[in-house]
Each structure stands twice: as C-alpha cells, then as structure tokens.
C-alpha positions as a printed Julia matrix, in Angstrom:
95×3 Matrix{Float64}:
  35.51  72.59   69.19
  33.36  69.9    70.77
  30.41  70.88   72.87
  28.33  68.83   75.25
  24.57  68.87   75.49
  23.19  67.26   78.63
  19.54  66.27   78.69
  18.02  64.98   81.89
  14.81  63.11   81.32
  12.46  61.18   83.54
  10.79  58.11   82.13
   8.48  55.45   83.54
  10.38  52.75   81.65
   7.49  51.93   79.31
   8.84  53.65   76.21
  11.11  51.94   73.69
  14.84  52.45   73.74
  16.57  54.48   71.06
  20.22  54.26   70.09
  22.18  57.41   69.34
  25.63  57.21   67.76
  27.37  59.85   69.8
  25.71  59.6    73.17
  26.3   58.05   76.53
  23.83  57.71   79.31
  23.66  56.98   82.98
  20.46  56.13   84.71
  19.05  55.53   88.14
  16.21  53.03   88.46
  13.87  53.0    91.42
  10.69  51.08   92.07
   7.63  52.95   93.35
   4.2   51.77   94.52
   3.06  48.16   94.28
   0.51  47.49   91.55
  -0.27  43.85   92.31
  -3.98  43.1    91.99
  -4.82  40.96   95.03
  -8.45  40.48   93.97
  -7.78  39.22   90.45
  -9.0   35.69   91.28
 -12.33  37.14   92.4
 -12.7   39.34   89.32
 -12.11  42.57   91.22
  -9.31  45.05   91.71
  -7.54  45.7    95.03
  -4.0   46.86   95.75
  -2.3   46.7    99.14
  -1.12  50.33   99.36
   2.63  49.65   99.49
   4.11  53.01   98.47
   7.73  52.05   97.68
   9.83  48.94   97.06
  12.22  48.09   99.87
  14.54  45.15   99.22
  14.25  42.36  101.76
  17.87  41.21  101.35
  21.32  42.27  100.17
  22.04  43.06   96.5
  22.79  39.96   94.46
  20.61  37.61   96.52
  17.16  36.26   95.68
  15.71  38.07   98.69
  16.74  41.42   97.15
  13.97  40.93   94.58
  11.23  40.71   97.24
   9.7   43.73   98.95
  10.09  43.85  102.73
   6.91  45.92  103.09
   4.39  43.9   101.06
   6.17  40.63  100.22
   5.62  41.0    96.46
   8.26  40.52   93.79
   9.95  43.68   92.51
   8.2   43.3    89.12
   4.86  44.23   90.69
   6.21  47.68   91.59
   6.05  50.58   89.12
   9.49  51.2    87.6
  10.83  54.76   87.36
  13.97  55.65   85.44
  15.84  58.92   85.86
  18.27  59.13   82.96
  20.95  61.61   81.98
  21.82  61.48   78.29
  24.95  63.27   77.07
  25.41  64.16   73.4
  28.76  65.32   72.08
  28.83  67.18   68.78
  30.93  69.58   66.74
  29.03  72.64   65.53
  29.52  73.73   61.89
  32.15  76.39   61.25
  30.72  79.89   61.29
  33.49  81.41   59.13
C-alpha cells in the first residue's frame, strides 16, 4: 500500500535545492519588501519602505518585472517561497 506524506514548508529562497527521487512539489513565489539601498553611492544605507511587490504590467511583459509602488526591478524585493512537497512511499511489511 502506498502512503503519501505531505510536508508544507516556507522558505526565503536562499537555501540550496535538493532533489528527491520520489517527490513532487508545487510552490507559490511572492515578493515582499524592497531591499534596494538608495544611499549606496553615498556610502550609507536607506531603503524606500515599499512593503510588497506589485507588478506594473501584465504577466509576460517587461513591465511585469517592475514594481508599481517603488519603480524598482523585482530582483530588489525579498523572495518568499511557500512550497508543498509530496513524498510517496511504500512502508515495509509488518507481517
């Protein structure tokens, strides 16, 4: 009999990826606050306070990679990944 083990994990996207032979995963990626340092040229540190990435255009366009709130590229926003990993396995016989 096959059983399923579902593990829901939240990751910030900074950890390495691991491959598992008998797993499948689905994930939702969202971009949180902007971390662009606007004072880098002056040797300081200042962020603009943008709390969440909002796409400026439709999916698939270049404008979708720019934030409507702060104007920064999506890469400046902190990436959050909510992933659901499903493992299928057959337990050993208990006879």
